[in-house]
PDB file of C-alpha atoms in Angstrom:
ATOM      1  CA  UNK A 759       0.000   0.000   0.000  1.00  0.00           C
ATOM      2  CA  UNK A 760       1.267   3.463  -0.913  1.00  0.00           C
ATOM      3  CA  UNK A 761       2.220   5.730   1.952  1.00  0.00           C
ATOM      4  CA  UNK A 762       0.436   9.009   2.665  1.00  0.00           C
ATOM      5  CA  UNK A 763       3.417  10.958   1.323  1.00  0.00           C
ATOM      6  CA  UNK A 764       3.399   9.008  -1.969  1.00  0.00           C
ATOM      7  CA  UNK A 765      -0.331   9.607  -2.407  1.00  0.00           C
ATOM      8  CA  UNK A 766       0.105  13.304  -1.585  1.00  0.00           C
ATOM      9  CA  UNK A 767       2.861  13.584  -4.217  1.00  0.00           C
ATOM     10  CA  UNK A 768       0.613  11.817  -6.745  1.00  0.00           C
ATOM     11  CA  UNK A 769      -2.209  14.274  -6.013  1.00  0.00           C
ATOM     12  CA  UNK A 770       0.112  17.229  -6.621  1.00  0.00           C
ATOM     13  CA  UNK A 771       1.311  15.672  -9.892  1.00  0.00           C
ATOM     14  CA  UNK A 772      -2.275  15.249 -11.135  1.00  0.00           C
ATOM     15  CA  UNK A 773      -3.086  18.843 -10.174  1.00  0.00           C
ATOM     16  CA  UNK A 774      -0.092  20.102 -12.156  1.00  0.00           C
ATOM     17  CA  UNK A 775      -1.166  18.025 -15.159  1.00  0.00           C
ATOM     18  CA  UNK A 776      -4.694  19.394 -14.919  1.00  0.00           C
ATOM     19  CA  UNK A 777      -3.328  22.949 -15.031  1.00  0.00           C
ATOM     20  CA  UNK A 778      -1.501  22.101 -18.278  1.00  0.00           C
ATOM     21  CA  UNK A 779      -4.546  20.484 -19.916  1.00  0.00           C
ATOM     22  CA  UNK A 780      -6.750  23.434 -18.938  1.00  0.00           C
ATOM     23  CA  UNK A 781      -4.203  25.874 -20.394  1.00  0.00           C
ATOM     24  CA  UNK A 782      -3.938  23.876 -23.644  1.00  0.00           C
ATOM     25  CA  UNK A 783      -7.731  23.859 -23.913  1.00  0.00           C
ATOM     26  CA  UNK A 784      -7.877  27.654 -23.614  1.00  0.00           C
ATOM     27  CA  UNK A 785      -5.024  28.148 -26.117  1.00  0.00           C
ATOM     28  CA  UNK A 786      -6.674  25.867 -28.699  1.00  0.00           C
ATOM     29  CA  UNK A 787      -9.973  27.676 -28.222  1.00  0.00           C
ATOM     30  CA  UNK A 788      -8.345  31.068 -28.901  1.00  0.00           C
ATOM     31  CA  UNK A 789      -6.504  29.770 -31.997  1.00  0.00           C
ATOM     32  CA  UNK A 790      -9.720  28.243 -33.342  1.00  0.00           C
ATOM     33  CA  UNK A 791     -11.636  31.524 -33.090  1.00  0.00           C
ATOM     34  CA  UNK A 792      -8.794  33.501 -34.717  1.00  0.00           C
ATOM     35  CA  UNK A 793      -8.307  31.271 -37.764  1.00  0.00           C
ATOM     36  CA  UNK A 794     -12.061  30.900 -38.389  1.00  0.00           C
ATOM     37  CA  UNK A 795     -12.315  34.692 -38.445  1.00  0.00           C
ATOM     38  CA  UNK A 796      -9.521  34.871 -41.029  1.00  0.00           C
ATOM     39  CA  UNK A 797     -11.234  32.256 -43.215  1.00  0.00           C
ATOM     40  CA  UNK A 798     -14.551  34.126 -43.078  1.00  0.00           C
ATOM     41  CA  UNK A 799     -12.767  37.259 -44.324  1.00  0.00           C
ATOM     42  CA  UNK A 800     -11.345  35.562 -47.440  1.00  0.00           C
ATOM     43  CA  UNK A 801     -14.168  33.144 -48.324  1.00  0.00           C
ATOM     44  CA  UNK A 802     -16.297  35.705 -50.273  1.00  0.00           C
ATOM     45  CA  UNK A 803     -13.458  36.252 -52.776  1.00  0.00           C
ATOM     46  CA  UNK A 804     -13.203  32.561 -53.646  1.00  0.00           C
ATOM     47  CA  UNK A 805     -16.970  32.214 -53.762  1.00  0.00           C
ATOM     48  CA  UNK A 806     -16.911  34.974 -56.376  1.00  0.00           C
ATOM     49  CA  UNK A 807     -14.349  33.035 -58.436  1.00  0.00           C
ATOM     50  CA  UNK A 808     -16.616  29.993 -58.396  1.00  0.00           C
ATOM     51  CA  UNK A 809     -19.477  32.168 -59.608  1.00  0.00           C
ATOM     52  CA  UNK A 810     -17.348  33.367 -62.539  1.00  0.00           C
ATOM     53  CA  UNK A 811     -16.611  29.773 -63.536  1.00  0.00           C
ATOM     54  CA  UNK A 812     -20.347  29.087 -63.421  1.00  0.00           C
ATOM     55  CA  UNK A 813     -20.904  32.012 -65.766  1.00  0.00           C
ATOM     56  CA  UNK A 814     -18.376  30.624 -68.239  1.00  0.00           C
ATOM     57  CA  UNK A 815     -20.130  27.251 -68.400  1.00  0.00           C
ATOM     58  CA  UNK A 816     -23.476  29.017 -68.621  1.00  0.00           C
ATOM     59  CA  UNK A 817     -22.315  30.769 -71.787  1.00  0.00           C
ATOM     60  CA  UNK A 818     -20.580  27.710 -73.270  1.00  0.00           C
ATOM     61  CA  UNK A 819     -20.882  24.273 -71.701  1.00  0.00           C
ATOM     62  CA  UNK A 820     -18.689  22.639 -74.359  1.00  0.00           C
ATOM     63  CA  UNK A 821     -15.604  24.684 -73.550  1.00  0.00           C
ATOM     64  CA  UNK A 822     -12.452  22.529 -73.616  1.00  0.00           C
ATOM     65  CA  UNK A 823      -9.943  22.639 -70.756  1.00  0.00           C
ATOM     66  CA  UNK A 824      -7.603  20.027 -69.252  1.00  0.00           C
ATOM     67  CA  UNK A 825      -8.740  21.290 -65.849  1.00  0.00           C
ATOM     68  CA  UNK A 826     -12.170  19.727 -66.479  1.00  0.00           C
ATOM     69  CA  UNK A 827     -13.471  16.346 -67.507  1.00  0.00           C
ATOM     70  CA  UNK A 828     -15.187  16.308 -70.909  1.00  0.00           C
ATOM     71  CA  UNK A 829     -18.897  17.088 -70.900  1.00  0.00           C
ATOM     72  CA  UNK A 830     -19.759  13.520 -71.952  1.00  0.00           C
ATOM     73  CA  UNK A 831     -18.263  11.829 -68.881  1.00  0.00           C
ATOM     74  CA  UNK A 832     -15.143  10.845 -66.920  1.00  0.00           C
ATOM     75  CA  UNK A 833     -12.621   8.859 -68.990  1.00  0.00           C
ATOM     76  CA  UNK A 834     -10.243   6.579 -67.116  1.00  0.00           C
ATOM     77  CA  UNK A 835      -6.929   8.274 -66.302  1.00  0.00           C
ATOM     78  CA  UNK A 836      -4.185   5.760 -65.499  1.00  0.00           C
ATOM     79  CA  UNK A 837      -1.135   7.993 -65.181  1.00  0.00           C
ATOM     80  CA  UNK A 838       0.548   9.264 -62.033  1.00  0.00           C
ATOM     81  CA  UNK A 839      -1.522  10.968 -59.366  1.00  0.00           C
ATOM     82  CA  UNK A 840      -0.511  13.599 -56.820  1.00  0.00           C
ATOM     83  CA  UNK A 841      -1.942  13.745 -53.314  1.00  0.00           C
ATOM     84  CA  UNK A 842      -1.601  16.641 -50.879  1.00  0.00           C
ATOM     85  CA  UNK A 843      -1.842  15.331 -47.303  1.00  0.00           C
ATOM     86  CA  UNK A 844      -2.483  17.819 -44.492  1.00  0.00           C
ATOM     87  CA  UNK A 845      -1.638  16.700 -40.941  1.00  0.00           C
ATOM     88  CA  UNK A 846      -0.635  18.440 -37.710  1.00  0.00           C
ATOM     89  CA  UNK A 847       2.814  19.221 -36.311  1.00  0.00           C
ATOM     90  CA  UNK A 848       2.187  17.458 -32.997  1.00  0.00           C
ATOM     91  CA  UNK A 849      -0.125  14.999 -31.296  1.00  0.00           C
ATOM     92  CA  UNK A 850      -2.371  15.281 -28.242  1.00  0.00           C
ATOM     93  CA  UNK A 851      -5.363  15.735 -30.563  1.00  0.00           C
ATOM     94  CA  UNK A 852      -7.144  12.413 -30.221  1.00  0.00           C
ATOM     95  CA  UNK A 853      -7.423  10.419 -33.465  1.00  0.00           C
ATOM     96  CA  UNK A 854      -7.057  13.498 -35.693  1.00  0.00           C
ATOM     97  CA  UNK A 855      -3.682  12.601 -37.263  1.00  0.00           C
ATOM     98  CA  UNK A 856      -4.382   8.862 -37.388  1.00  0.00           C
ATOM     99  CA  UNK A 857      -7.569   9.364 -39.394  1.00  0.00           C
ATOM    100  CA  UNK A 858      -5.837  11.608 -41.948  1.00  0.00           C
ATOM    101  CA  UNK A 859      -2.882   9.295 -42.623  1.00  0.00           C
ATOM    102  CA  UNK A 860      -5.232   6.294 -42.754  1.00  0.00           C
ATOM    103  CA  UNK A 861      -7.267   7.993 -45.493  1.00  0.00           C
ATOM    104  CA  UNK A 862      -4.066   8.949 -47.353  1.00  0.00           C
ATOM    105  CA  UNK A 863      -2.810   5.354 -47.165  1.00  0.00           C
ATOM    106  CA  UNK A 864      -6.062   4.122 -48.691  1.00  0.00           C
ATOM    107  CA  UNK A 865      -5.457   6.408 -51.678  1.00  0.00           C
ATOM    108  CA  UNK A 866      -1.810   5.307 -51.907  1.00  0.00           C
ATOM    109  CA  UNK A 867      -2.678   1.602 -51.763  1.00  0.00           C
ATOM    110  CA  UNK A 868      -5.461   1.988 -54.332  1.00  0.00           C
ATOM    111  CA  UNK A 869      -3.067   3.728 -56.750  1.00  0.00           C
ATOM    112  CA  UNK A 870       0.605   3.019 -55.884  1.00  0.00           C
ATOM    113  CA  UNK A 871       1.755   5.485 -58.536  1.00  0.00           C
ATOM    114  CA  UNK A 872       0.652   8.356 -56.290  1.00  0.00           C
ATOM    115  CA  UNK A 873       3.162  11.061 -55.376  1.00  0.00           C
ATOM    116  CA  UNK A 874       2.735  12.421 -51.863  1.00  0.00           C
ATOM    117  CA  UNK A 875       3.001  16.097 -50.937  1.00  0.00           C
ATOM    118  CA  UNK A 876       2.859  16.512 -47.165  1.00  0.00           C
ATOM    119  CA  UNK A 877       2.053  19.381 -44.809  1.00  0.00           C
ATOM    120  CA  UNK A 878       2.670  18.713 -41.106  1.00  0.00           C
ATOM    121  CA  UNK A 879       5.404  17.026 -39.091  1.00  0.00           C
ATOM    122  CA  UNK A 880       3.228  14.070 -38.071  1.00  0.00           C
ATOM    123  CA  UNK A 881       2.611  13.111 -41.701  1.00  0.00           C
ATOM    124  CA  UNK A 882       6.299  13.495 -42.570  1.00  0.00           C
ATOM    125  CA  UNK A 883       7.367  11.202 -39.737  1.00  0.00           C
ATOM    126  CA  UNK A 884       4.651   8.647 -40.478  1.00  0.00           C
ATOM    127  CA  UNK A 885       5.571   8.147 -44.138  1.00  0.00           C
ATOM    128  CA  UNK A 886       9.329   8.365 -43.527  1.00  0.00           C
ATOM    129  CA  UNK A 887       9.317   5.683 -40.811  1.00  0.00           C
ATOM    130  CA  UNK A 888       7.434   3.317 -43.119  1.00  0.00           C
ATOM    131  CA  UNK A 889       9.724   3.918 -46.081  1.00  0.00           C
ATOM    132  CA  UNK A 890       6.996   5.539 -48.190  1.00  0.00           C
ATOM    133  CA  UNK A 891       8.579   8.114 -50.527  1.00  0.00           C
ATOM    134  CA  UNK A 892       7.478  11.732 -50.211  1.00  0.00           C
ATOM    135  CA  UNK A 893       7.673  13.793 -53.391  1.00  0.00           C
ATOM    136  CA  UNK A 894       7.844  17.061 -51.454  1.00  0.00           C
ATOM    137  CA  UNK A 895       7.402  18.066 -47.831  1.00  0.00           C
ATOM    138  CA  UNK A 896       6.291  21.620 -47.131  1.00  0.00           C
ATOM    139  CA  UNK A 897       8.306  22.582 -44.083  1.00  0.00           C
ATOM    140  CA  UNK A 898       6.283  25.539 -42.886  1.00  0.00           C
ATOM    141  CA  UNK A 899       4.207  24.732 -39.817  1.00  0.00           C
ATOM    142  CA  UNK A 900       0.658  23.430 -40.194  1.00  0.00           C
ATOM    143  CA  UNK A 901      -0.344  25.658 -37.267  1.00  0.00           C
ATOM    144  CA  UNK A 902       0.036  28.806 -39.383  1.00  0.00           C
ATOM    145  CA  UNK A 903      -2.119  28.475 -42.546  1.00  0.00           C
ATOM    146  CA  UNK A 904      -1.771  31.535 -44.774  1.00  0.00           C
ATOM    147  CA  UNK A 905      -2.919  32.496 -48.239  1.00  0.00           C
ATOM    148  CA  UNK A 906       0.684  32.956 -49.371  1.00  0.00           C
ATOM    149  CA  UNK A 907       1.557  29.388 -48.456  1.00  0.00           C
ATOM    150  CA  UNK A 908      -1.568  28.108 -50.184  1.00  0.00           C
ATOM    151  CA  UNK A 909      -0.432  29.907 -53.358  1.00  0.00           C
ATOM    152  CA  UNK A 910       3.026  28.324 -53.104  1.00  0.00           C
ATOM    153  CA  UNK A 911       1.498  24.852 -52.878  1.00  0.00           C
ATOM    154  CA  UNK A 912      -0.858  25.615 -55.759  1.00  0.00           C
ATOM    155  CA  UNK A 913       1.978  26.830 -57.992  1.00  0.00           C
ATOM    156  CA  UNK A 914       3.967  23.634 -57.436  1.00  0.00           C
ATOM    157  CA  UNK A 915       1.027  21.294 -58.024  1.00  0.00           C
ATOM    158  CA  UNK A 916      -0.352  23.161 -61.035  1.00  0.00           C
ATOM    159  CA  UNK A 917       3.070  23.327 -62.678  1.00  0.00           C
ATOM    160  CA  UNK A 918       3.236  19.519 -62.599  1.00  0.00           C
ATOM    161  CA  UNK A 919      -0.392  19.163 -63.670  1.00  0.00           C
ATOM    162  CA  UNK A 920      -0.017  21.604 -66.573  1.00  0.00           C
ATOM    163  CA  UNK A 921       3.086  19.693 -67.695  1.00  0.00           C
ATOM    164  CA  UNK A 922       0.869  16.547 -67.755  1.00  0.00           C
ATOM    165  CA  UNK A 923       3.082  14.805 -65.195  1.00  0.00           C
ATOM    166  CA  UNK A 924      -0.031  14.068 -63.143  1.00  0.00           C
ATOM    167  CA  UNK A 925      -3.418  12.955 -64.375  1.00  0.00           C
ATOM    168  CA  UNK A 926      -5.224  13.779 -61.138  1.00  0.00           C
ATOM    169  CA  UNK A 927      -4.613  15.894 -58.055  1.00  0.00           C
ATOM    170  CA  UNK A 928      -6.089  14.783 -54.731  1.00  0.00           C
ATOM    171  CA  UNK A 929      -6.158  16.456 -51.354  1.00  0.00           C
ATOM    172  CA  UNK A 930      -6.597  14.640 -48.033  1.00  0.00           C
ATOM    173  CA  UNK A 931      -7.568  16.839 -45.114  1.00  0.00           C
ATOM    174  CA  UNK A 932     -10.008  17.021 -42.210  1.00  0.00           C
ATOM    175  CA  UNK A 933     -13.294  18.740 -42.941  1.00  0.00           C
ATOM    176  CA  UNK A 934     -14.754  20.415 -39.856  1.00  0.00           C
ATOM    177  CA  UNK A 935     -18.482  20.282 -40.495  1.00  0.00           C
ATOM    178  CA  UNK A 936     -19.376  21.693 -37.081  1.00  0.00           C
ATOM    179  CA  UNK A 937     -18.014  21.837 -33.534  1.00  0.00           C
ATOM    180  CA  UNK A 938     -18.982  18.186 -32.965  1.00  0.00           C
ATOM    181  CA  UNK A 939     -18.202  16.563 -36.323  1.00  0.00           C
ATOM    182  CA  UNK A 940     -14.871  16.580 -38.175  1.00  0.00           C
ATOM    183  CA  UNK A 941     -14.282  13.969 -40.874  1.00  0.00           C
ATOM    184  CA  UNK A 942     -11.124  12.983 -42.774  1.00  0.00           C
ATOM    185  CA  UNK A 943     -11.876  13.779 -46.409  1.00  0.00           C
ATOM    186  CA  UNK A 944     -10.354  12.757 -49.738  1.00  0.00           C
ATOM    187  CA  UNK A 945     -11.254  15.192 -52.521  1.00  0.00           C
ATOM    188  CA  UNK A 946     -10.265  15.156 -56.174  1.00  0.00           C
ATOM    189  CA  UNK A 947      -8.894  18.633 -56.701  1.00  0.00           C
ATOM    190  CA  UNK A 948      -8.232  18.306 -60.452  1.00  0.00           C
ATOM    191  CA  UNK A 949      -9.638  17.683 -62.948  1.00  0.00           C
ATOM    192  CA  UNK A 950     -12.974  19.192 -61.986  1.00  0.00           C
ATOM    193  CA  UNK A 951     -16.277  17.731 -62.975  1.00  0.00           C
ATOM    194  CA  UNK A 952     -18.569  20.243 -64.615  1.00  0.00           C
ATOM    195  CA  UNK A 953     -21.419  19.328 -62.276  1.00  0.00           C
ATOM    196  CA  UNK A 954     -19.446  21.021 -59.463  1.00  0.00           C
ATOM    197  CA  UNK A 955     -20.233  24.338 -61.131  1.00  0.00           C
ATOM    198  CA  UNK A 956     -23.826  23.659 -62.132  1.00  0.00           C
ATOM    199  CA  UNK A 957     -26.205  26.555 -61.612  1.00  0.00           C
ATOM    200  CA  UNK A 958     -28.838  26.372 -58.918  1.00  0.00           C
ATOM    201  CA  UNK A 959     -32.270  27.950 -59.131  1.00  0.00           C
ATOM    202  CA  UNK A 960     -31.535  30.426 -56.347  1.00  0.00           C
ATOM    203  CA  UNK A 961     -28.465  31.691 -58.266  1.00  0.00           C
ATOM    204  CA  UNK A 962     -30.495  33.121 -61.125  1.00  0.00           C
ATOM    205  CA  UNK A 963     -28.533  36.388 -61.023  1.00  0.00           C
ATOM    206  CA  UNK A 964     -25.435  34.435 -62.116  1.00  0.00           C
ATOM    207  CA  UNK A 965     -27.113  33.277 -65.339  1.00  0.00           C
ATOM    208  CA  UNK A 966     -26.889  36.587 -67.145  1.00  0.00           C
ATOM    209  CA  UNK A 967     -24.991  36.565 -70.417  1.00  0.00           C
ATOM    210  CA  UNK A 968     -21.443  37.891 -70.327  1.00  0.00           C
ATOM    211  CA  UNK A 969     -18.719  38.521 -72.867  1.00  0.00           C
ATOM    212  CA  UNK A 970     -15.229  37.287 -72.000  1.00  0.00           C
ATOM    213  CA  UNK A 971     -12.059  38.957 -73.237  1.00  0.00           C
ATOM    214  CA  UNK A 972      -9.744  37.910 -74.800  1.00  0.00           C
ATOM    215  CA  UNK A 973     -11.475  34.476 -74.740  1.00  0.00           C
ATOM    216  CA  UNK A 974     -13.346  32.200 -72.381  1.00  0.00           C
ATOM    217  CA  UNK A 975     -10.460  29.704 -72.425  1.00  0.00           C
ATOM    218  CA  UNK A 976      -7.929  32.313 -71.292  1.00  0.00           C
ATOM    219  CA  UNK A 977     -10.262  33.728 -68.653  1.00  0.00           C
ATOM    220  CA  UNK A 978     -10.863  30.217 -67.320  1.00  0.00           C
ATOM    221  CA  UNK A 979      -7.118  29.512 -67.317  1.00  0.00           C
ATOM    222  CA  UNK A 980      -6.491  32.640 -65.243  1.00  0.00           C
ATOM    223  CA  UNK A 981      -9.313  31.926 -62.773  1.00  0.00           C
ATOM    224  CA  UNK A 982      -8.520  28.279 -62.016  1.00  0.00           C
ATOM    225  CA  UNK A 983      -5.230  28.889 -60.111  1.00  0.00           C
ATOM    226  CA  UNK A 984      -7.011  31.360 -57.829  1.00  0.00           C
ATOM    227  CA  UNK A 985      -9.873  28.947 -57.244  1.00  0.00           C
ATOM    228  CA  UNK A 986      -7.508  26.044 -56.474  1.00  0.00           C
ATOM    229  CA  UNK A 987      -5.562  28.325 -54.119  1.00  0.00           C
ATOM    230  CA  UNK A 988      -8.792  29.154 -52.322  1.00  0.00           C
ATOM    231  CA  UNK A 989      -9.695  25.500 -51.951  1.00  0.00           C
ATOM    232  CA  UNK A 990      -6.243  24.580 -50.602  1.00  0.00           C
ATOM    233  CA  UNK A 991      -6.290  27.543 -48.212  1.00  0.00           C
ATOM    234  CA  UNK A 992      -9.739  26.512 -47.019  1.00  0.00           C
ATOM    235  CA  UNK A 993      -8.477  22.930 -46.525  1.00  0.00           C
ATOM    236  CA  UNK A 994      -5.456  24.179 -44.549  1.00  0.00           C
ATOM    237  CA  UNK A 995      -7.695  26.273 -42.310  1.00  0.00           C
ATOM    238  CA  UNK A 996     -10.308  23.519 -41.992  1.00  0.00           C
ATOM    239  CA  UNK A 997      -7.603  21.068 -40.963  1.00  0.00           C
ATOM    240  CA  UNK A 998      -6.143  23.490 -38.435  1.00  0.00           C
ATOM    241  CA  UNK A 999      -9.604  24.174 -36.980  1.00  0.00           C
ATOM    242  CA  UNK A1000     -10.277  20.435 -36.776  1.00  0.00           C
ATOM    243  CA  UNK A1001      -6.930  19.905 -35.046  1.00  0.00           C
ATOM    244  CA  UNK A1002      -7.673  22.580 -32.439  1.00  0.00           C
ATOM    245  CA  UNK A1003     -11.191  21.263 -31.934  1.00  0.00           C
ATOM    246  CA  UNK A1004      -9.859  17.716 -31.495  1.00  0.00           C
ATOM    247  CA  UNK A1005      -7.228  18.978 -29.057  1.00  0.00           C
ATOM    248  CA  UNK A1006      -9.873  20.879 -27.094  1.00  0.00           C
ATOM    249  CA  UNK A1007     -11.931  17.681 -26.843  1.00  0.00           C
ATOM    250  CA  UNK A1008      -8.888  15.643 -25.800  1.00  0.00           C
ATOM    251  CA  UNK A1009      -7.785  18.203 -23.201  1.00  0.00           C
ATOM    252  CA  UNK A1010     -11.312  18.523 -21.804  1.00  0.00           C
ATOM    253  CA  UNK A1011     -11.475  14.747 -21.465  1.00  0.00           C
ATOM    254  CA  UNK A1012      -8.041  14.733 -19.786  1.00  0.00           C
ATOM    255  CA  UNK A1013      -9.136  17.433 -17.344  1.00  0.00           C
ATOM    256  CA  UNK A1014     -12.283  15.483 -16.467  1.00  0.00           C
ATOM    257  CA  UNK A1015     -10.225  12.355 -15.899  1.00  0.00           C
ATOM    258  CA  UNK A1016      -7.844  14.357 -13.706  1.00  0.00           C
ATOM    259  CA  UNK A1017     -10.766  15.586 -11.601  1.00  0.00           C
ATOM    260  CA  UNK A1018     -11.973  11.992 -11.217  1.00  0.00           C
ATOM    261  CA  UNK A1019      -8.469  10.821 -10.240  1.00  0.00           C
ATOM    262  CA  UNK A1020      -8.137  13.649  -7.701  1.00  0.00           C
ATOM    263  CA  UNK A1021     -11.427  12.679  -6.087  1.00  0.00           C
ATOM    264  CA  UNK A1022     -10.377   9.031  -5.814  1.00  0.00           C
ATOM    265  CA  UNK A1023      -6.865   9.872  -4.614  1.00  0.00           C
ATOM    266  CA  UNK A1024      -8.170  12.324  -2.021  1.00  0.00           C
ATOM    267  CA  UNK A1025     -10.543   9.686  -0.655  1.00  0.00           C
ATOM    268  CA  UNK A1026      -7.726   7.132  -0.579  1.00  0.00           C
ATOM    269  CA  UNK A1027      -5.380   9.645   1.082  1.00  0.00           C
ATOM    270  CA  UNK A1028      -7.936  10.423   3.795  1.00  0.00           C
ATOM    271  CA  UNK A1029      -8.387   6.707   4.503  1.00  0.00           C
ATOM    272  CA  UNK A1030      -4.639   6.101   4.730  1.00  0.00           C
ATOM    273  CA  UNK A1031      -4.207   9.187   6.924  1.00  0.00           C
ATOM    274  CA  UNK A1032      -7.092   8.112   9.181  1.00  0.00           C
ATOM    275  CA  UNK A1033      -5.637   4.604   9.439  1.00  0.00           C
ATOM    276  CA  UNK A1034      -2.239   6.072  10.401  1.00  0.00           C
ATOM    277  CA  UNK A1035      -3.839   8.271  13.073  1.00  0.00           C
ATOM    278  CA  UNK A1036      -5.832   5.338  14.425  1.00  0.00           C
ATOM    279  CA  UNK A1037      -2.696   3.211  14.541  1.00  0.00           C
ATOM    280  CA  UNK A1038      -0.791   5.942  16.413  1.00  0.00           C
ATOM    281  CA  UNK A1039      -3.606   6.310  18.976  1.00  0.00           C
ATOM    282  CA  UNK A1040      -3.731   2.551  19.431  1.00  0.00           C
ATOM    283  CA  UNK A1041       0.022   2.375  19.950  1.00  0.00           C
ATOM    284  CA  UNK A1042      -0.073   5.242  22.505  1.00  0.00           C
ATOM    285  CA  UNK A1043      -2.951   3.593  24.403  1.00  0.00           C
ATOM    286  CA  UNK A1044      -1.181   0.231  24.383  1.00  0.00           C
ATOM    287  CA  UNK A1045       2.038   1.849  25.613  1.00  0.00           C
ATOM    288  CA  UNK A1046       0.222   3.642  28.420  1.00  0.00           C
ATOM    289  CA  UNK A1047      -1.503   0.430  29.477  1.00  0.00           C
ATOM    290  CA  UNK A1048       1.815  -1.457  29.451  1.00  0.00           C
ATOM    291  CA  UNK A1049       3.429   1.223  31.608  1.00  0.00           C
ATOM    292  CA  UNK A1050       0.551   1.082  34.072  1.00  0.00           C
ATOM    293  CA  UNK A1051       0.766  -2.709  34.356  1.00  0.00           C
ATOM    294  CA  UNK A1052       4.534  -2.502  34.854  1.00  0.00           C
ATOM    295  CA  UNK A1053       4.142  -0.007  37.718  1.00  0.00           C
ATOM    296  CA  UNK A1054       1.452  -2.212  39.300  1.00  0.00           C
ATOM    297  CA  UNK A1055       3.843  -5.144  39.397  1.00  0.00           C
ATOM    298  CA  UNK A1056       6.645  -3.054  40.853  1.00  0.00           C
ATOM    299  CA  UNK A1057       4.466  -1.368  43.491  1.00  0.00           C
ATOM    300  CA  UNK A1058       1.302  -3.376  44.368  1.00  0.00           C
ATOM    301  CA  UNK A1059      -0.050  -0.422  46.291  1.00  0.00           C
ATOM    302  CA  UNK A1060      -0.504   1.571  43.080  1.00  0.00           C
TER     303      UNK A1060
END
C-alpha cells in the first residue's frame, strides 16, 4: 500500500497536469476563433471566383480545358496521381492525425503510382518511418495556414499538372463540419467535374450573359489557379480548426479524468491518513496500558 506521502505527491502531480490540460484547452480555443475569423474574411473572394466559372459554363458548356473532364463523362486516367496530405505538427489531438494518414494510405494503396506532398510534421514522420517516398514536404508549420503558403502549394502542383506529369490531383484533409463533427476527407482537386459548377435555381442572377475577353479559355485559365488556391487555403484552415477542436476535446477529457483521479486519490489519502492516526492512537494507548501494568507489578499499592 502506498504511503500518505506518496499519495500526496501523486495528487500534486495530477493537479499540475490538470493545469496544463486546462491551459492547452484555452489556447486551442483562442486559436480556433482567430483562424475561423480569417477564413470568413477571405471566403467571399473565392466564392466569387466559383461564380465566374459558373458564368463561363453558362455561356458555353462545351468549352475545352484540361482542368475539367469532358462534358460527356469521366474517362479513365491511369497515369501518375498527386496527393496533398495535411496533418498536424504534434499529437495530443485524439485520433485526428491517425484518421488523416489512414485515409491517405487508402489512396496510396489503391493507386501506388501516387506522389505524396505533405504538410505537417506528423505526416512526414509517419511516411518516412514506413519507407513511403514523399515527393515534397512543405516545411512551414501546419499551425500557421496563410494564403501565401496556399499559393506556393498551388503553384507547385499546377506546374506539374499543366506539364501533364499528373493525371489527377487529390487532397486529403479534415473537414470540420461543425463543432462536434470533423471527418477525414479525400477530394479530387483536379480535374474538376462540370457538375461542381452547375447553376442552382436560387443563383439566377449568375445566369446573365457575359462577354469574355480575350477568350473564355484564357479567362478560365487565369481563374482556375485562384480557385484552387482558395480550396487549398480553405483545406489548410479547416484542418487546423479540426486539429484545435480535437485537441480541445482531448484536453477537456483529460481534465475530467484528472478531476476523477483527484477525487479518488483524495478519498484514498484520507483513509490512509485516518488509518495512520488510528494506529498511532492505538500504539499510545497500548504503551500507556503497558506502563501502568509494569508499575502495578513493581508497586502493588498503586
